[in-house]
């Protein structure tokens, strides 16, 4: 018999779950699949999305939501929980922060193989490699990667301003139109400071962000990579150095010297920070497949994180580039440009302020000038804020 405290824990969480707004990923997920994984950086709303799904199901099946770090698992296993749940008529099991459970992949595989009628959804850190470990779940699980709020989502969640999603072609054709948003720039400035993470609605944003960074760098990455405490400190040093220089072209020798590690370890550390949602690595288009090209620039992952790491005084030019890269990478393959800032497909993008001219791209076919501090665009000049409407 399942401990009633687990059901009480779930009921208490569900009572506090809002239903007025759901993340962009919600309708993309195949909730009917037998094994679903939702991974992403800390604080982007993975757990809340599952709570909303349970509430929307109502009496359609028997559901149980548990956190993998619950004290229940000090003396019980995921396998035994699933066995007991099935015996009680359970149909849908949700496991939050599965990476905190030591043998998660092996036990999920066993549950999947033994209980074909049980549907399982789990959340985990974006550091997780589903193909690594004692059990390869890549052939069994549908894995969805989730990012923070787009500017479009922020407008809906924080200001009740709803808008459709606009494709890149829509944005470049000046089709973005939000009737309730007559003057977008003030809210856009707010978003750049504290609108990427849903938890900012709860207040004390800077403190919460510091906790996200600390947990990610000191716990999530070391736990996944089996790092020593001293190595975790090096990761934190690396993030600090990168945040002061970003966006910059990585130099393994200089970075290794700066934090006191072997230069052979630098690429791995950068990948860990990237997977964990702390940095973004802009690659060129030589890889042939998404994400396999040579790293040309390293960015802080998003403007909110950059703002916190910079003590509230980030470079405005860097913020602009970071926002564009952060928002457009969700639905597009963004690569570096030899002549300008970014390329997406046939388009080349130059990012700047409201007076940014076309000199740098005037001889480039399909060149676009992305200007901050303007409300509307014309021709090749497109407002920066509109690229936040892409998801």
Short mmCIF file of C-alpha atoms in Angstrom, two decimals:
data_model
loop_
_atom_site.label_atom_id
_atom_site.label_comp_id
_atom_site.label_asym_id
_atom_site.label_seq_id
_atom_site.Cartn_x
_atom_site.Cartn_y
_atom_site.Cartn_z
CA UNK A 1 0.00 0.00 0.00
CA UNK A 2 1.29 3.46 -0.94
CA UNK A 3 2.05 5.89 1.89
CA UNK A 4 -0.86 8.36 2.09
CA UNK A 5 1.63 11.18 2.64
CA UNK A 6 2.53 10.95 -1.07
CA UNK A 7 -1.07 11.61 -2.08
CA UNK A 8 -1.33 14.41 0.50
CA UNK A 9 1.85 15.96 -0.93
CA UNK A 10 0.40 15.88 -4.44
CA UNK A 11 -2.98 17.27 -3.37
CA UNK A 12 -1.35 20.20 -1.56
CA UNK A 13 0.72 21.10 -4.63
CA UNK A 14 -2.25 20.82 -6.98
CA UNK A 15 -4.31 23.16 -4.82
CA UNK A 16 -1.71 25.89 -5.40
CA UNK A 17 -1.35 25.31 -9.15
CA UNK A 18 -2.66 28.07 -11.47
CA UNK A 19 -4.41 27.11 -14.69
CA UNK A 20 -4.67 30.50 -16.34
CA UNK A 21 -1.41 30.16 -18.29
CA UNK A 22 0.44 27.18 -19.75
CA UNK A 23 3.91 27.06 -21.26
CA UNK A 24 4.60 26.82 -25.00
CA UNK A 25 5.64 23.19 -24.65
CA UNK A 26 2.38 21.93 -23.17
CA UNK A 27 0.57 21.25 -26.45
CA UNK A 28 3.67 19.79 -28.10
CA UNK A 29 3.94 16.94 -25.62
CA UNK A 30 2.42 13.55 -26.41
CA UNK A 31 0.93 13.01 -22.97
CA UNK A 32 -0.50 9.65 -24.08
CA UNK A 33 2.93 8.14 -24.66
CA UNK A 34 4.06 5.45 -22.21
CA UNK A 35 7.29 7.23 -21.21
CA UNK A 36 7.83 10.98 -21.48
CA UNK A 37 10.78 13.00 -20.22
CA UNK A 38 10.72 16.80 -19.83
CA UNK A 39 14.18 18.24 -19.30
CA UNK A 40 15.39 21.80 -19.01
CA UNK A 41 17.20 24.30 -16.79
CA UNK A 42 16.08 24.91 -13.24
CA UNK A 43 13.14 27.22 -12.76
CA UNK A 44 11.57 27.20 -16.24
CA UNK A 45 8.27 25.62 -15.14
CA UNK A 46 8.60 21.91 -15.89
CA UNK A 47 6.93 20.77 -12.66
CA UNK A 48 4.12 23.31 -12.86
CA UNK A 49 3.29 22.12 -16.37
CA UNK A 50 2.85 18.56 -15.08
CA UNK A 51 0.64 19.77 -12.21
CA UNK A 52 -1.54 21.55 -14.76
CA UNK A 53 -1.78 18.41 -16.86
CA UNK A 54 -2.95 16.36 -13.87
CA UNK A 55 -5.62 18.93 -13.02
CA UNK A 56 -6.84 19.05 -16.61
CA UNK A 57 -7.21 15.26 -16.65
CA UNK A 58 -9.72 15.38 -13.80
CA UNK A 59 -11.07 11.89 -13.13
CA UNK A 60 -9.58 10.49 -16.33
CA UNK A 61 -7.38 7.83 -14.74
CA UNK A 62 -5.63 7.60 -11.39
CA UNK A 63 -2.63 9.91 -11.03
CA UNK A 64 0.29 10.19 -8.61
CA UNK A 65 2.92 12.94 -8.57
CA UNK A 66 6.09 12.38 -6.51
CA UNK A 67 9.40 14.15 -6.15
CA UNK A 68 12.49 11.95 -6.47
CA UNK A 69 14.10 13.60 -3.44
CA UNK A 70 11.14 12.78 -1.16
CA UNK A 71 12.15 11.06 2.09
CA UNK A 72 9.89 8.19 1.04
CA UNK A 73 12.67 6.99 -1.25
CA UNK A 74 15.11 6.65 1.64
CA UNK A 75 13.49 3.27 2.32
CA UNK A 76 11.55 2.61 -0.93
CA UNK A 77 12.39 2.37 -4.62
CA UNK A 78 10.74 3.69 -7.75
CA UNK A 79 10.13 0.10 -8.79
CA UNK A 80 8.30 -0.77 -5.57
CA UNK A 81 6.28 2.45 -5.80
CA UNK A 82 5.19 1.60 -9.34
CA UNK A 83 4.29 -1.97 -8.33
CA UNK A 84 2.12 -0.74 -5.45
CA UNK A 85 0.58 2.01 -7.57
CA UNK A 86 -0.47 -0.45 -10.27
CA UNK A 87 -2.08 -2.72 -7.66
CA UNK A 88 -4.17 0.22 -6.45
CA UNK A 89 -5.40 0.94 -9.98
CA UNK A 90 -2.84 3.60 -10.84
CA UNK A 91 -2.58 4.65 -14.49
CA UNK A 92 -0.33 7.72 -14.58
CA UNK A 93 2.86 8.17 -12.56
CA UNK A 94 4.74 11.50 -12.56
CA UNK A 95 8.28 11.71 -11.15
CA UNK A 96 9.76 15.15 -10.55
CA UNK A 97 13.53 15.82 -10.59
CA UNK A 98 14.35 12.25 -11.44
CA UNK A 99 18.07 13.06 -11.57
CA UNK A 100 18.08 13.16 -7.76
CA UNK A 101 17.37 9.42 -7.66
CA UNK A 102 20.56 7.37 -8.01
CA UNK A 103 19.41 4.51 -10.24
CA UNK A 104 16.70 6.40 -12.09
CA UNK A 105 17.43 5.18 -15.62
CA UNK A 106 17.72 1.51 -14.73
CA UNK A 107 14.54 1.52 -12.64
CA UNK A 108 12.51 3.49 -15.19
CA UNK A 109 13.50 0.93 -17.82
CA UNK A 110 12.36 -1.89 -15.54
CA UNK A 111 9.04 -0.18 -14.79
CA UNK A 112 8.50 0.47 -18.50
CA UNK A 113 9.16 -3.18 -19.39
CA UNK A 114 7.13 -4.72 -16.55
CA UNK A 115 4.08 -2.44 -16.56
CA UNK A 116 2.96 -1.80 -20.16
CA UNK A 117 -0.30 -0.16 -19.04
CA UNK A 118 1.38 2.45 -16.84
CA UNK A 119 2.12 5.89 -18.30
CA UNK A 120 5.16 7.64 -16.84
CA UNK A 121 6.20 11.28 -17.12
CA UNK A 122 9.42 12.47 -15.51
CA UNK A 123 11.24 15.79 -15.26
CA UNK A 124 14.97 16.20 -14.98
CA UNK A 125 17.87 18.57 -15.23
CA UNK A 126 18.89 19.50 -18.75
CA UNK A 127 22.34 18.15 -17.84
CA UNK A 128 20.94 14.64 -18.04
CA UNK A 129 22.14 12.49 -20.91
CA UNK A 130 19.34 10.03 -21.54
CA UNK A 131 21.68 7.76 -23.47
CA UNK A 132 24.25 7.62 -20.70
CA UNK A 133 24.11 5.40 -17.65
CA UNK A 134 23.07 1.89 -16.78
CA UNK A 135 20.00 1.88 -19.05
CA UNK A 136 19.56 3.51 -22.42
CA UNK A 137 16.09 5.08 -22.45
CA UNK A 138 16.49 6.80 -25.80
CA UNK A 139 14.50 4.11 -27.63
CA UNK A 140 11.71 4.11 -25.04
CA UNK A 141 11.25 7.69 -23.91
CA UNK A 142 10.05 10.78 -25.78
CA UNK A 143 12.31 13.57 -24.53
CA UNK A 144 11.20 17.19 -24.67
CA UNK A 145 13.60 20.07 -24.01
CA UNK A 146 12.07 23.14 -22.42
CA UNK A 147 13.43 26.69 -22.17
CA UNK A 148 12.39 29.77 -20.20
CA UNK A 149 9.64 32.23 -21.06
CA UNK A 150 9.63 33.95 -24.43
CA UNK A 151 8.72 37.63 -24.44
CA UNK A 152 5.34 36.56 -25.85
CA UNK A 153 4.76 34.18 -22.92
CA UNK A 154 5.92 36.80 -20.44
CA UNK A 155 3.32 39.24 -21.77
CA UNK A 156 0.58 36.67 -21.24
CA UNK A 157 1.70 35.35 -17.86
CA UNK A 158 2.58 38.67 -16.23
CA UNK A 159 0.35 41.19 -18.02
CA UNK A 160 -2.54 39.11 -19.44
CA UNK A 161 -1.63 40.28 -22.96
CA UNK A 162 -2.21 37.35 -25.30
CA UNK A 163 -0.69 36.98 -28.73
CA UNK A 164 -0.23 34.30 -31.34
CA UNK A 165 3.17 32.81 -32.12
CA UNK A 166 4.85 34.47 -35.11
CA UNK A 167 7.24 32.58 -37.38
CA UNK A 168 10.57 34.04 -38.45
CA UNK A 169 9.09 34.84 -41.85
CA UNK A 170 6.15 36.60 -40.16
CA UNK A 171 8.53 38.72 -38.10
CA UNK A 172 10.68 39.68 -41.09
CA UNK A 173 7.53 40.54 -43.05
CA UNK A 174 6.41 42.93 -40.27
CA UNK A 175 3.29 40.92 -39.49
CA UNK A 176 3.67 41.09 -35.69
CA UNK A 177 0.64 42.92 -34.32
CA UNK A 178 -0.48 42.96 -30.68
CA UNK A 179 -3.40 45.39 -30.25
CA UNK A 180 -3.06 45.53 -26.45
CA UNK A 181 0.64 46.35 -26.72
CA UNK A 182 0.68 49.89 -28.06
CA UNK A 183 4.10 50.64 -26.56
CA UNK A 184 6.12 47.44 -26.08
CA UNK A 185 9.47 48.86 -24.99
CA UNK A 186 8.79 49.43 -21.24
CA UNK A 187 7.56 45.85 -20.81
CA UNK A 188 10.42 44.59 -22.97
CA UNK A 189 12.91 46.24 -20.58
CA UNK A 190 11.19 44.52 -17.66
CA UNK A 191 11.38 41.19 -19.43
CA UNK A 192 15.12 41.55 -20.06
CA UNK A 193 15.68 42.09 -16.34
CA UNK A 194 13.42 39.45 -14.79
CA UNK A 195 10.94 37.96 -17.26
CA UNK A 196 12.61 34.77 -18.47
CA UNK A 197 11.91 32.65 -15.38
CA UNK A 198 8.29 32.07 -14.27
CA UNK A 199 9.26 32.17 -10.59
CA UNK A 200 10.01 35.90 -10.83
CA UNK A 201 6.29 36.47 -10.24
CA UNK A 202 6.91 35.35 -6.64
CA UNK A 203 9.33 38.21 -5.88
CA UNK A 204 12.91 38.26 -4.49
CA UNK A 205 14.11 37.55 -8.01
CA UNK A 206 17.84 38.21 -7.54
CA UNK A 207 18.02 35.92 -4.51
CA UNK A 208 16.12 33.15 -6.29
CA UNK A 209 18.42 33.47 -9.28
CA UNK A 210 21.49 33.17 -7.09
CA UNK A 211 20.01 29.97 -5.65
CA UNK A 212 19.34 28.62 -9.16
CA UNK A 213 22.95 29.25 -10.15
CA UNK A 214 24.32 27.74 -6.95
CA UNK A 215 22.17 24.58 -7.16
CA UNK A 216 22.96 24.11 -10.83
CA UNK A 217 26.72 24.58 -10.61
CA UNK A 218 27.31 23.07 -7.17
CA UNK A 219 24.81 20.18 -7.27
CA UNK A 220 23.23 19.31 -10.63
CA UNK A 221 26.36 19.28 -12.78
CA UNK A 222 28.69 17.64 -10.22
CA UNK A 223 26.08 14.96 -9.49
CA UNK A 224 25.74 14.12 -13.18
CA UNK A 225 29.45 14.30 -14.00
CA UNK A 226 30.58 12.68 -10.73
CA UNK A 227 32.74 15.69 -9.93
CA UNK A 228 34.67 16.48 -6.80
CA UNK A 229 33.76 19.55 -4.75
CA UNK A 230 36.95 21.26 -5.88
CA UNK A 231 36.01 20.72 -9.53
CA UNK A 232 32.56 22.18 -8.91
CA UNK A 233 34.26 25.33 -7.61
CA UNK A 234 36.18 25.55 -10.88
CA UNK A 235 32.89 25.45 -12.76
CA UNK A 236 31.63 28.38 -10.73
CA UNK A 237 34.83 30.27 -11.46
CA UNK A 238 34.44 29.53 -15.16
CA UNK A 239 30.87 30.85 -15.18
CA UNK A 240 32.05 34.03 -13.45
CA UNK A 241 34.84 34.56 -15.99
CA UNK A 242 32.55 33.85 -18.96
CA UNK A 243 29.87 36.21 -17.67
CA UNK A 244 32.36 39.10 -17.62
CA UNK A 245 33.65 38.43 -21.13
CA UNK A 246 30.57 37.13 -22.96
CA UNK A 247 29.92 37.17 -25.80
CA UNK A 248 33.49 36.19 -26.63
CA UNK A 249 35.44 33.72 -28.72
CA UNK A 250 36.57 30.96 -26.36
CA UNK A 251 40.28 30.49 -25.82
CA UNK A 252 40.96 27.23 -23.99
CA UNK A 253 44.50 28.22 -22.99
CA UNK A 254 43.47 31.54 -21.46
CA UNK A 255 40.40 30.12 -19.75
CA UNK A 256 42.37 27.19 -18.34
CA UNK A 257 45.02 29.53 -16.94
CA UNK A 258 42.40 31.86 -15.48
CA UNK A 259 40.66 29.17 -13.41
CA UNK A 260 43.58 26.78 -12.91
CA UNK A 261 42.53 23.67 -14.86
CA UNK A 262 43.87 21.67 -17.78
CA UNK A 263 42.91 23.17 -21.13
CA UNK A 264 41.72 19.67 -22.15
CA UNK A 265 38.92 19.98 -19.57
CA UNK A 266 37.69 23.39 -20.75
CA UNK A 267 35.46 22.14 -23.63
CA UNK A 268 33.76 19.61 -21.32
CA UNK A 269 33.13 22.20 -18.63
CA UNK A 270 31.62 24.58 -21.20
CA UNK A 271 29.31 21.82 -22.48
CA UNK A 272 28.15 21.07 -18.92
CA UNK A 273 27.36 24.75 -18.35
CA UNK A 274 25.58 24.90 -21.69
CA UNK A 275 23.44 21.84 -21.03
CA UNK A 276 22.55 23.20 -17.59
CA UNK A 277 21.21 26.45 -19.05
CA UNK A 278 23.99 28.68 -17.75
CA UNK A 279 25.63 29.56 -21.07
CA UNK A 280 24.94 29.28 -24.79
CA UNK A 281 27.58 28.35 -27.35
CA UNK A 282 27.15 29.81 -30.82
CA UNK A 283 28.57 27.50 -33.46
CA UNK A 284 29.35 27.88 -37.14
CA UNK A 285 27.62 25.89 -39.88
CA UNK A 286 30.46 23.46 -40.56
CA UNK A 287 29.06 20.63 -38.43
CA UNK A 288 26.45 19.47 -40.92
CA UNK A 289 24.05 18.73 -38.05
CA UNK A 290 22.54 21.08 -35.50
CA UNK A 291 24.89 21.83 -32.63
CA UNK A 292 27.96 20.10 -34.08
CA UNK A 293 29.80 23.04 -35.63
CA UNK A 294 32.85 24.80 -34.22
CA UNK A 295 32.13 27.10 -31.28
CA UNK A 296 32.63 30.70 -32.36
CA UNK A 297 31.20 32.61 -29.38
CA UNK A 298 30.13 31.88 -25.83
CA UNK A 299 27.14 33.74 -24.39
CA UNK A 300 25.50 33.84 -20.99
CA UNK A 301 22.32 31.79 -21.53
CA UNK A 302 19.71 34.56 -21.19
CA UNK A 303 19.43 38.28 -20.37
CA UNK A 304 18.04 37.69 -16.85
CA UNK A 305 21.00 35.53 -15.89
CA UNK A 306 23.40 38.02 -17.50
CA UNK A 307 21.82 40.84 -15.51
CA UNK A 308 22.26 38.97 -12.20
CA UNK A 309 25.83 37.86 -12.93
CA UNK A 310 26.74 41.42 -13.93
CA UNK A 311 25.39 42.83 -10.68
CA UNK A 312 22.55 44.63 -12.44
CA UNK A 313 24.82 46.48 -14.87
CA UNK A 314 25.19 44.36 -18.00
CA UNK A 315 26.50 45.77 -21.28
CA UNK A 316 23.48 46.76 -23.36
CA UNK A 317 25.02 45.52 -26.62
CA UNK A 318 25.68 42.12 -25.11
CA UNK A 319 22.13 41.97 -23.74
CA UNK A 320 20.73 42.58 -27.22
CA UNK A 321 22.75 39.79 -28.83
CA UNK A 322 22.00 37.43 -25.95
CA UNK A 323 18.25 38.04 -26.22
CA UNK A 324 18.20 37.42 -29.98
CA UNK A 325 20.21 34.20 -29.72
CA UNK A 326 18.28 32.95 -26.71
CA UNK A 327 14.84 33.47 -28.26
CA UNK A 328 15.51 32.39 -31.82
CA UNK A 329 17.39 29.16 -31.04
CA UNK A 330 14.20 27.47 -29.77
CA UNK A 331 12.62 27.09 -33.22
CA UNK A 332 15.56 27.88 -35.50
CA UNK A 333 19.12 26.80 -36.10
CA UNK A 334 21.11 29.92 -35.24
CA UNK A 335 24.76 29.91 -36.38
CA UNK A 336 27.56 32.45 -36.45
CA UNK A 337 28.13 34.79 -39.36
CA UNK A 338 31.59 35.68 -40.69
CA UNK A 339 30.35 39.09 -41.81
CA UNK A 340 27.89 39.96 -39.05
CA UNK A 341 26.36 38.62 -35.81
CA UNK A 342 24.09 35.66 -36.69
CA UNK A 343 22.71 33.59 -39.52
CA UNK A 344 19.41 31.69 -39.68
CA UNK A 345 18.96 29.87 -42.96
CA UNK A 346 19.44 32.34 -45.80
CA UNK A 347 19.22 35.40 -43.54
CA UNK A 348 22.10 37.33 -41.94
CA UNK A 349 21.37 39.44 -38.86
CA UNK A 350 23.16 42.49 -37.51
CA UNK A 351 22.05 43.48 -33.99
CA UNK A 352 22.23 47.03 -32.63
CA UNK A 353 20.51 50.11 -31.24
CA UNK A 354 17.87 52.32 -32.84
CA UNK A 355 20.42 54.07 -35.06
CA UNK A 356 22.10 50.90 -36.30
CA UNK A 357 22.73 51.25 -40.02
CA UNK A 358 23.04 48.74 -42.83
CA UNK A 359 26.68 49.38 -43.72
CA UNK A 360 27.92 46.05 -42.35
CA UNK A 361 25.38 44.01 -44.34
CA UNK A 362 24.68 46.20 -47.39
CA UNK A 363 26.55 43.80 -49.70
CA UNK A 364 24.98 40.69 -48.16
CA UNK A 365 21.92 39.15 -49.76
CA UNK A 366 19.02 38.79 -47.30
CA UNK A 367 20.70 40.96 -44.69
CA UNK A 368 18.54 42.14 -41.77
CA UNK A 369 19.24 44.95 -39.31
CA UNK A 370 17.71 44.23 -35.90
CA UNK A 371 17.22 47.46 -33.98
CA UNK A 372 16.56 47.87 -30.29
CA UNK A 373 14.59 50.86 -28.94
CA UNK A 374 12.14 51.01 -31.85
CA UNK A 375 8.47 49.99 -31.75
CA UNK A 376 7.86 49.17 -35.41
CA UNK A 377 10.02 48.23 -38.37
CA UNK A 378 10.19 48.82 -42.07
CA UNK A 379 12.02 47.08 -44.89
CA UNK A 380 15.21 45.38 -43.63
CA UNK A 381 14.93 47.11 -40.24
CA UNK A 382 13.12 44.95 -37.66
CA UNK A 383 12.47 45.71 -33.94
CA UNK A 384 14.45 43.50 -31.56
CA UNK A 385 11.47 42.89 -29.26
CA UNK A 386 9.50 41.19 -32.03
CA UNK A 387 11.93 38.26 -32.09
CA UNK A 388 10.56 37.39 -28.65
CA UNK A 389 7.24 36.42 -30.27
CA UNK A 390 8.65 33.32 -31.99
CA UNK A 391 7.48 30.73 -29.40
#
